[in-house]
Short mmCIF file of C-alpha atoms and ligand atoms in Angstrom, two decimals:
data_model
loop_
_atom_site.label_atom_id
_atom_site.label_comp_id
_atom_site.label_asym_id
_atom_site.label_seq_id
_atom_site.Cartn_x
_atom_site.Cartn_y
_atom_site.Cartn_z
CA UNK W 135 15.27 23.21 -16.77
CA UNK W 136 12.64 21.44 -14.61
CA UNK W 137 15.38 19.31 -13.06
CA UNK W 138 17.40 22.40 -12.09
CA UNK W 139 14.32 24.19 -10.71
CA UNK W 140 13.35 21.10 -8.70
CA UNK W 141 16.82 20.65 -7.27
CA UNK W 142 16.93 24.31 -6.33
CA UNK W 143 13.43 24.78 -4.88
CA UNK W 144 12.16 21.38 -3.65
CA UNK W 145 13.62 19.70 -0.56
CA UNK W 146 16.13 17.10 -1.56
CA UNK W 147 14.41 14.05 0.02
CA UNK W 148 14.13 11.87 -3.11
CA UNK W 149 16.52 10.12 -5.48
CA UNK W 150 14.83 11.11 -8.72
CA UNK W 151 15.49 9.58 -12.12
CA UNK W 152 15.92 12.03 -14.92
CA UNK W 153 12.55 12.10 -16.66
CA UNK W 154 9.72 14.62 -16.73
CA UNK W 155 6.47 12.85 -17.60
CA UNK W 156 3.82 15.07 -19.09
CA UNK W 157 1.20 12.63 -20.35
CA UNK W 158 0.19 9.01 -20.29
CA UNK W 159 -2.51 6.44 -20.91
CA UNK W 160 -2.98 3.10 -19.16
CA UNK W 161 0.44 1.52 -18.69
CA UNK W 162 2.24 4.08 -20.88
CA UNK W 163 3.93 7.29 -19.78
CA UNK W 164 5.29 9.98 -22.12
CA UNK W 165 8.08 12.46 -21.41
CA UNK W 166 8.51 16.06 -22.47
CA UNK W 167 10.62 14.86 -25.41
CA UNK W 168 7.95 12.37 -26.46
CA UNK W 169 9.73 9.23 -25.21
CA UNK W 170 7.27 6.45 -24.31
CA UNK W 171 7.87 4.34 -21.17
CA UNK W 172 6.15 1.14 -20.06
CA UNK W 173 4.85 1.66 -16.54
CA UNK W 174 5.37 -1.30 -14.17
CA UNK W 175 5.32 1.01 -11.13
CA UNK W 176 1.95 2.84 -11.22
CA UNK W 177 3.46 5.81 -9.39
CA UNK W 178 4.30 3.43 -6.50
CA UNK W 179 1.02 1.56 -6.64
CA UNK W 180 -1.16 4.66 -6.79
CA UNK W 181 -2.49 4.52 -10.34
CA UNK W 182 -4.30 1.20 -9.93
CA UNK W 183 -6.33 1.89 -13.08
CA UNK W 184 -3.43 3.31 -15.03
CA UNK W 185 -2.71 6.80 -16.18
CA UNK W 186 -5.64 8.97 -17.28
CA UNK W 187 -8.41 6.46 -16.56
CA UNK W 188 -11.52 7.68 -18.42
CA UNK W 189 -14.27 6.97 -15.84
CA UNK W 190 -12.12 8.37 -13.02
CA UNK W 191 -11.41 11.53 -15.04
CA UNK W 192 -15.09 12.04 -15.88
CA UNK W 193 -16.17 11.62 -12.25
CA UNK W 194 -13.52 13.99 -10.93
CA UNK W 195 -14.15 16.67 -13.58
CA UNK W 196 -17.89 16.50 -13.02
CA UNK W 197 -17.41 17.10 -9.30
CA UNK W 198 -14.81 19.86 -9.80
CA UNK W 199 -17.46 21.78 -11.74
CA UNK W 200 -19.75 21.78 -8.68
CA UNK W 201 -18.09 21.90 -5.25
CA UNK W 202 -14.44 21.39 -4.30
CA UNK W 203 -14.69 21.23 -0.55
CA UNK W 204 -17.16 21.83 2.26
CA UNK W 205 -15.43 20.35 5.40
CA UNK W 206 -16.64 17.88 7.98
CA UNK W 207 -18.70 20.51 9.77
CA UNK W 208 -21.41 19.52 7.27
CA UNK W 209 -22.46 16.39 5.40
CA UNK W 210 -20.80 15.31 2.14
CA UNK W 211 -22.86 13.07 -0.15
CA UNK W 212 -19.94 11.46 -1.97
CA UNK W 213 -18.10 10.62 1.26
CA UNK W 214 -21.22 8.87 2.57
CA UNK W 215 -21.65 6.93 -0.69
CA UNK W 216 -17.97 5.89 -0.71
CA UNK W 217 -18.07 4.79 2.94
CA UNK W 218 -21.19 2.70 2.34
CA UNK W 219 -19.63 1.14 -0.74
CA UNK W 220 -16.44 0.20 1.13
CA UNK W 221 -18.46 -1.28 4.01
CA UNK W 222 -20.76 -3.23 1.64
CA UNK W 223 -17.77 -4.67 -0.23
CA UNK W 224 -15.88 -5.75 2.88
CA UNK W 225 -18.19 -6.28 5.84
CA UNK W 226 -16.56 -3.52 7.88
CA UNK W 227 -19.01 -1.18 9.59
CA UNK W 228 -17.54 2.32 9.56
CA UNK W 229 -14.90 4.32 7.68
CA UNK W 230 -12.66 7.26 8.55
CA UNK W 231 -11.23 9.24 5.62
CA UNK W 232 -7.87 11.02 5.51
CA UNK W 233 -5.29 11.85 2.84
CA UNK W 234 -2.35 9.47 3.11
CA UNK W 235 -1.38 5.99 4.20
CA UNK W 236 0.49 7.32 7.20
CA UNK W 237 -2.61 9.18 8.38
CA UNK W 238 -4.80 6.08 8.02
CA UNK W 239 -2.28 4.25 10.21
CA UNK W 240 -2.15 7.11 12.74
CA UNK W 241 -5.92 6.81 12.99
CA UNK W 242 -5.72 3.05 13.59
CA UNK W 243 -2.98 3.47 16.24
CA UNK W 244 -5.08 6.05 18.07
CA UNK W 245 -8.21 3.88 17.83
CA UNK W 246 -6.34 0.82 19.18
CA UNK W 247 -5.00 2.76 22.15
CA UNK W 248 -8.40 4.31 22.87
CA UNK W 249 -10.26 1.00 22.58
CA UNK W 250 -7.94 -0.44 25.19
CA UNK W 251 -7.95 2.64 27.40
CA UNK W 252 -11.78 2.84 27.39
CA UNK W 253 -12.10 -0.81 28.37
CA UNK W 254 -9.03 -1.59 30.50
CA UNK W 255 -7.69 1.79 31.67
CA UNK W 256 -4.09 2.90 31.60
CA UNK W 257 -1.06 0.82 30.68
CA UNK W 258 -2.43 -1.44 27.93
CA UNK W 259 -1.08 0.43 24.93
CA UNK W 260 1.61 -1.69 23.29
CA UNK W 261 1.38 -2.58 19.61
CA UNK W 262 3.36 -5.43 18.10
CA UNK W 263 4.40 -5.08 14.46
CA UNK W 264 6.79 -6.97 12.21
CA UNK W 265 10.44 -6.59 11.36
CA UNK W 266 10.83 -5.23 7.80
CA UNK W 267 7.42 -3.60 7.96
CA UNK W 268 6.70 -0.13 6.60
CA UNK W 269 3.80 1.98 7.87
CA UNK W 270 4.61 5.60 6.97
CA UNK W 271 6.81 8.63 7.61
CA UNK W 272 5.20 10.40 10.56
CA UNK W 273 6.73 9.91 14.00
CA UNK W 274 4.04 7.48 15.19
CA UNK W 275 4.04 5.42 11.98
CA UNK W 276 7.85 5.36 11.95
CA UNK W 277 7.68 4.10 15.54
CA UNK W 278 5.35 1.36 14.28
CA UNK W 279 7.70 0.55 11.37
CA UNK W 280 10.01 -2.36 12.23
CA UNK W 281 13.17 -1.28 10.41
CA UNK W 282 16.25 -0.03 12.26
CA UNK W 283 17.27 2.29 9.43
CA UNK W 284 14.17 4.43 10.05
CA UNK W 285 14.89 4.68 13.77
CA UNK W 286 17.73 7.18 13.56
CA UNK W 287 17.94 10.96 13.12
CA UNK W 288 14.62 11.80 14.80
CA UNK W 289 14.89 10.49 18.35
CA UNK W 290 12.98 10.04 20.54
CA UNK W 291 10.36 7.88 18.86
CA UNK W 292 7.05 6.91 20.50
CA UNK W 293 6.94 4.47 23.36
CA UNK W 294 4.83 1.32 23.08
CA UNK W 295 5.96 -0.52 19.95
CA UNK W 296 7.63 -3.95 19.64
CA UNK W 297 8.76 -5.83 16.54
CA UNK W 298 8.84 -9.55 15.84
CA UNK W 299 10.03 -11.66 12.88
CA UNK W 300 7.49 -12.54 10.22
CA UNK W 301 5.94 -16.01 10.12
CA UNK W 302 7.30 -16.84 13.60
CA UNK W 303 4.32 -17.52 15.87
CA UNK W 304 6.45 -18.48 18.93
CA UNK W 305 8.33 -15.19 18.85
CA UNK W 306 5.02 -13.33 18.63
CA UNK W 307 3.53 -15.26 21.55
CA UNK W 308 6.61 -14.58 23.67
CA UNK W 309 6.15 -10.85 23.13
CA UNK W 310 2.48 -10.66 24.04
CA UNK W 311 1.75 -9.58 27.60
CA UNK W 312 -0.82 -7.61 29.60
CA UNK W 313 0.33 -4.38 27.92
CA UNK W 314 -0.47 -5.59 24.37
CA UNK W 315 -3.44 -3.85 22.73
CA UNK W 316 -2.93 -4.65 19.04
CA UNK W 317 -1.00 -6.66 16.47
CA UNK W 318 -0.27 -4.71 13.30
CA UNK W 319 0.55 -6.47 10.01
CA UNK W 320 1.07 -6.02 6.30
CA UNK W 321 -0.04 -9.34 4.78
CA UNK W 322 2.48 -8.79 2.00
CA UNK W 323 5.29 -6.52 3.12
CA UNK W 324 5.68 -3.93 0.37
CA UNK W 325 8.73 -1.75 1.00
CA UNK W 326 10.20 -4.58 3.10
CA UNK W 327 10.73 -6.93 0.16
CA UNK W 328 7.37 -8.38 -1.01
CA UNK W 329 7.35 -10.93 1.83
CA UNK W 330 4.08 -12.87 2.01
CA UNK W 331 2.72 -13.91 5.41
CA UNK W 332 1.89 -17.62 5.77
CA UNK W 333 -1.77 -18.58 5.72
CA UNK W 334 -1.56 -20.53 9.02
CA UNK W 335 0.43 -17.79 10.75
CA UNK W 336 -2.27 -15.23 9.99
CA UNK W 337 -5.05 -17.58 11.13
CA UNK W 338 -3.18 -18.26 14.39
CA UNK W 339 -2.80 -14.54 15.00
CA UNK W 340 -6.54 -14.09 14.54
CA UNK W 341 -7.14 -16.71 17.22
CA UNK W 342 -4.61 -15.18 19.64
CA UNK W 343 -6.28 -11.80 19.16
CA UNK W 344 -9.76 -13.26 19.75
CA UNK W 345 -8.63 -15.09 22.90
CA UNK W 346 -6.99 -12.00 24.44
CA UNK W 347 -9.16 -9.13 23.16
CA UNK W 348 -6.18 -7.82 21.19
CA UNK W 349 -7.02 -5.93 18.00
CA UNK W 350 -5.82 -7.33 14.68
CA UNK W 351 -4.95 -4.45 12.39
CA UNK W 352 -3.96 -4.94 8.76
CA UNK W 353 -2.12 -2.26 6.81
CA UNK W 354 -3.55 -2.57 3.29
CA UNK W 355 -2.16 0.74 2.08
CA UNK W 356 -0.25 -1.06 -0.66
CA UNK W 357 -2.00 -4.46 -0.88
CA UNK W 358 -5.49 -2.97 -1.01
CA UNK W 359 -7.84 -1.93 -3.80
CA UNK W 360 -7.40 -4.92 -6.06
CA UNK W 361 -3.61 -5.05 -6.07
CA UNK W 362 -3.33 -8.74 -5.06
CA UNK W 363 -6.32 -10.04 -7.05
CA UNK W 364 -8.83 -9.56 -4.22
CA UNK W 365 -10.25 -6.19 -3.28
CA UNK W 366 -8.27 -6.43 -0.02
CA UNK W 367 -5.49 -8.93 0.70
CA UNK W 368 -7.06 -10.20 3.95
CA UNK W 369 -9.74 -11.76 1.73
CA UNK W 370 -7.14 -14.37 0.68
CA UNK W 371 -6.73 -15.47 4.30
CA UNK W 372 -10.24 -16.42 5.45
CA UNK W 373 -10.08 -14.03 8.39
CA UNK W 374 -11.77 -10.77 9.30
CA UNK W 375 -9.43 -8.16 10.83
CA UNK W 376 -10.72 -5.65 13.40
CA UNK W 377 -9.30 -2.70 11.49
CA UNK W 378 -7.74 -2.23 8.06
CA UNK W 379 -6.06 0.84 6.62
CA UNK W 380 -5.82 1.59 2.93
CA UNK W 381 -4.73 4.38 0.61
CA UNK W 382 -2.50 4.10 -2.45
CA UNK W 383 -4.73 2.62 -5.20
CA UNK W 384 -8.00 3.98 -3.84
CA UNK W 385 -7.83 7.43 -5.42
CA UNK W 386 -6.02 6.55 -8.68
CA UNK W 387 -3.71 9.53 -8.22
CA UNK W 388 -5.65 11.76 -5.86
CA UNK W 389 -4.77 11.66 -2.15
CA UNK W 390 -7.22 9.63 -0.12
CA UNK W 391 -6.86 7.09 2.66
CA UNK W 392 -9.34 5.17 4.72
CA UNK W 393 -9.39 3.34 8.04
CA UNK W 394 -12.15 0.72 8.20
CA UNK W 395 -13.52 -0.54 11.51
CA UNK W 396 -15.49 -3.69 12.39
CA UNK W 397 -18.48 -3.81 14.70
CA UNK W 398 -16.38 -4.04 17.88
CA UNK W 399 -14.40 -0.86 17.25
CA UNK W 400 -16.65 1.19 14.99
CA UNK W 401 -17.62 3.66 17.72
CA UNK W 402 -14.28 4.00 19.52
CA UNK W 403 -13.49 7.34 17.90
CA UNK W 404 -16.01 9.92 19.10
CA UNK W 405 -16.56 13.64 18.33
CA UNK W 406 -13.40 15.62 19.03
CA UNK W 407 -11.10 12.59 19.44
CA UNK W 408 -9.94 12.52 15.83
CA UNK W 409 -10.32 14.48 12.61
CA UNK W 410 -8.93 15.44 9.23
CA UNK W 411 -9.79 18.75 7.58
CA UNK W 412 -9.48 17.50 4.00
CA UNK W 413 -10.93 14.06 4.85
CA UNK W 414 -13.81 12.93 2.65
CA UNK W 415 -13.25 15.69 0.11
CA UNK W 416 -15.99 15.36 -2.56
CA UNK W 417 -13.71 15.55 -5.63
CA UNK W 418 -11.45 12.83 -4.32
CA UNK W 419 -14.34 10.67 -3.16
CA UNK W 420 -15.93 10.97 -6.62
CA UNK W 421 -12.69 9.61 -8.11
CA UNK W 422 -12.47 6.79 -5.57
CA UNK W 423 -16.08 5.71 -6.23
CA UNK W 424 -15.31 5.58 -9.97
CA UNK W 425 -12.29 3.37 -9.18
CA UNK W 426 -14.17 0.93 -6.95
CA UNK W 427 -16.97 0.64 -9.52
CA UNK W 428 -14.44 -0.73 -12.02
CA UNK W 429 -13.05 -3.31 -9.59
CA UNK W 430 -15.70 -5.95 -10.27
CA UNK W 431 -15.21 -9.66 -9.45
CA UNK W 432 -14.37 -10.24 -13.11
CA UNK W 433 -11.79 -7.43 -13.06
CA UNK W 434 -10.19 -8.89 -9.92
CA UNK W 435 -10.08 -12.38 -11.45
CA UNK W 436 -8.19 -10.84 -14.36
CA UNK W 437 -5.69 -9.22 -11.98
CA UNK W 438 -5.00 -12.69 -10.60
CA UNK W 439 -4.67 -14.12 -14.13
CA UNK W 440 -2.30 -11.38 -15.28
CA UNK W 441 -0.24 -11.73 -12.11
CA UNK W 442 0.20 -15.47 -12.67
CA UNK W 443 1.10 -14.88 -16.32
CA UNK W 444 3.71 -12.26 -15.41
CA UNK W 445 5.15 -14.36 -12.56
CA UNK W 446 5.51 -17.48 -14.73
CA UNK W 447 7.19 -15.55 -17.55
CA UNK W 448 9.60 -13.91 -15.09
CA UNK W 449 10.52 -17.24 -13.49
CA UNK W 450 11.60 -18.54 -16.91
CA UNK W 451 14.09 -15.69 -17.47
CA UNK W 452 17.80 -16.31 -17.21
CA UNK W 453 19.06 -14.52 -14.09
CA UNK W 454 15.77 -14.57 -12.13
CA UNK W 455 16.21 -16.53 -8.87
CA UNK W 456 12.73 -16.20 -7.42
CA UNK W 457 9.46 -14.23 -7.67
CA UNK W 458 7.37 -13.51 -4.58
CA UNK W 459 4.02 -11.80 -4.12
CA UNK W 460 0.42 -12.14 -5.27
CA UNK W 461 -1.62 -10.67 -8.10
CA UNK W 462 0.14 -7.65 -9.59
CA UNK W 463 2.34 -7.05 -6.53
CA UNK W 464 5.53 -8.95 -7.32
CA UNK W 465 9.09 -9.01 -6.00
CA UNK W 466 11.79 -10.32 -8.34
CA UNK W 467 15.00 -11.68 -6.89
CA UNK W 468 17.80 -11.49 -9.46
CA UNK W 469 21.35 -12.82 -9.81
CA UNK W 470 22.76 -9.36 -10.67
CA UNK W 471 22.72 -6.10 -8.66
CA UNK W 472 19.02 -5.22 -8.37
CA UNK W 473 19.57 -1.44 -8.14
CA UNK W 474 21.65 -1.40 -11.30
CA UNK W 475 18.98 -3.47 -13.02
CA UNK W 476 16.33 -0.89 -12.10
CA UNK W 477 18.52 1.82 -13.68
CA UNK W 478 19.07 -0.23 -16.81
CA UNK W 479 15.31 -0.88 -17.10
CA UNK W 480 14.80 2.88 -16.87
CA UNK W 481 17.32 3.43 -19.67
CA UNK W 482 15.35 0.90 -21.72
CA UNK W 483 12.15 2.87 -21.00
CA UNK W 484 10.66 0.46 -18.46
CA UNK W 485 9.67 1.82 -15.03
CA UNK W 486 10.12 -0.61 -12.12
CA UNK W 487 10.62 -0.17 -8.36
CA UNK W 488 12.82 -1.62 -5.63
CA UNK W 489 11.88 -3.36 -2.37
CA UNK W 490 14.71 -4.33 -0.03
CA UNK W 491 16.98 -6.41 -2.28
CA UNK W 492 14.39 -7.08 -4.95
CA UNK W 493 12.92 -5.47 -8.05
CA UNK W 494 9.32 -4.63 -7.21
CA UNK W 495 6.63 -4.64 -9.91
CA UNK W 496 3.29 -2.88 -9.38
CA UNK W 497 1.84 -2.49 -12.89
CA UNK W 498 -1.57 -0.86 -13.39
CA UNK W 499 -4.27 -3.46 -12.65
CA UNK W 500 -5.89 -2.93 -16.06
CA UNK W 501 -2.63 -3.44 -17.97
CA UNK W 502 -3.16 -5.47 -21.17
CA UNK W 503 -1.35 -8.73 -21.95
CA UNK W 504 0.37 -6.93 -24.88
CA UNK W 505 1.67 -4.28 -22.48
CA UNK W 506 2.85 -6.97 -20.06
CA UNK W 507 4.74 -8.65 -22.94
CA UNK W 508 6.24 -5.32 -24.00
CA UNK W 509 7.49 -4.66 -20.44
CA UNK W 510 8.77 -8.24 -20.11
CA UNK W 511 10.79 -7.84 -23.32
CA UNK W 512 12.47 -4.70 -21.92
CA UNK W 513 13.03 -6.41 -18.57
CA UNK W 514 14.66 -9.42 -20.26
CA UNK W 515 16.93 -7.19 -22.34
CA UNK W 516 17.95 -5.14 -19.25
CA UNK W 517 18.61 -8.28 -17.23
CA UNK W 518 20.77 -9.70 -20.04
CA UNK W 519 22.82 -6.47 -20.12
CA UNK W 520 23.38 -6.66 -16.36
CA UNK W 521 24.27 -10.38 -16.42
CA UNK W 522 26.83 -9.66 -19.16
CA UNK W 523 28.32 -6.89 -17.01
CA UNK W 524 28.84 -9.13 -13.96
C1 LIG P 363 3.13 3.58 1.17
C2 LIG P 363 2.78 2.91 2.43
C3 LIG P 363 2.47 3.64 3.58
C4 LIG P 363 2.58 5.14 3.65
O1 LIG P 363 1.69 5.79 2.80
P1 LIG P 363 1.81 7.39 2.58
O2 LIG P 363 0.64 7.70 1.71
O3 LIG P 363 3.12 7.64 1.90
O4 LIG P 363 1.74 8.02 3.90
C5 LIG P 363 2.06 2.94 4.70
N1 LIG P 363 1.97 1.60 4.70
C6 LIG P 363 2.28 0.86 3.61
C7 LIG P 363 2.15 -0.62 3.67
C8 LIG P 363 2.70 1.48 2.44
O5 LIG P 363 3.03 0.76 1.38
#
């Protein structure tokens, strides 16, 4: 019924699996028929604190009972509190709120171009990003995305983007010239296959950026908000970026994204140069504040612990070739066909994702060890089925 209605009335842009989830708690999701699934996907990294998180629900409901929206023509208390909290936790100086990861990246692209234009005039607008990156679905963020398969169907894309291979500092250096205004990176490529950038590579990029007044921009849409065991993944690398963008886990299910600026770029965007009508919506900010309040140092240490536990258990399974990633953002390379394995996991009531040739796991950050074991058991069984079918 819902499947037929969806297929008839919603644009056919997704390959959906046949389940209608109506309820859930933590790392469990329940279908219309009452089937219980273990959730190792968090709605693609959105539900960082699991399904139906209590504190998040309370905060959102409380705000819904007062005001839903006022707009940025006036001041919004919860947006100010959230921005201060994000700045205090990171050392960035100013925030811009929007609704999606793509919009946060659009904001950063615009800010990078404007920073350079204000200071150097025309012609210094090129941004270098990485092959296998993913930055969103709008035309500018697709232009920034370094994957050929996204650069069809919608020509022409934006001018001013170049792509280099990850962890190759020479190739990056060869591509920098007087037109370069920013280098744009995911520290762990999400959609591109859970590829982790080398520590030294990232530190060298910071130095190149400092030496040439090039902005270092980190896309933390997926790696942010506790996912890797730090609040933001750059905190593993002993560097401070000029700009980061984040979204997915920040709202625990409600649409919010944020672009954070350091001291050098905090005032680049001025009245009238950028905006977002929904941005800083009080209901969504209330939810995001309730999320961040739960992501204490102890909580983050536990994400790291659970990630190591899960990774080690996976590496011991027959048919697992390698596991990449950090914290609870893991990519599993398997001997069998990874897409078929994802389907078999689904049939065994375990939700997992794909990432360019790998099975991607993004469980809720507050998943329990028992829930991890339960998911691992289903994963092992599914993998065994697929190995037997080879
Ligand atoms: C998901 C994702 C995006 C796009 O986010 P939307 O909210 O879908 O626009 C951008 N960058 C990265 C790294 C992502 O994982």
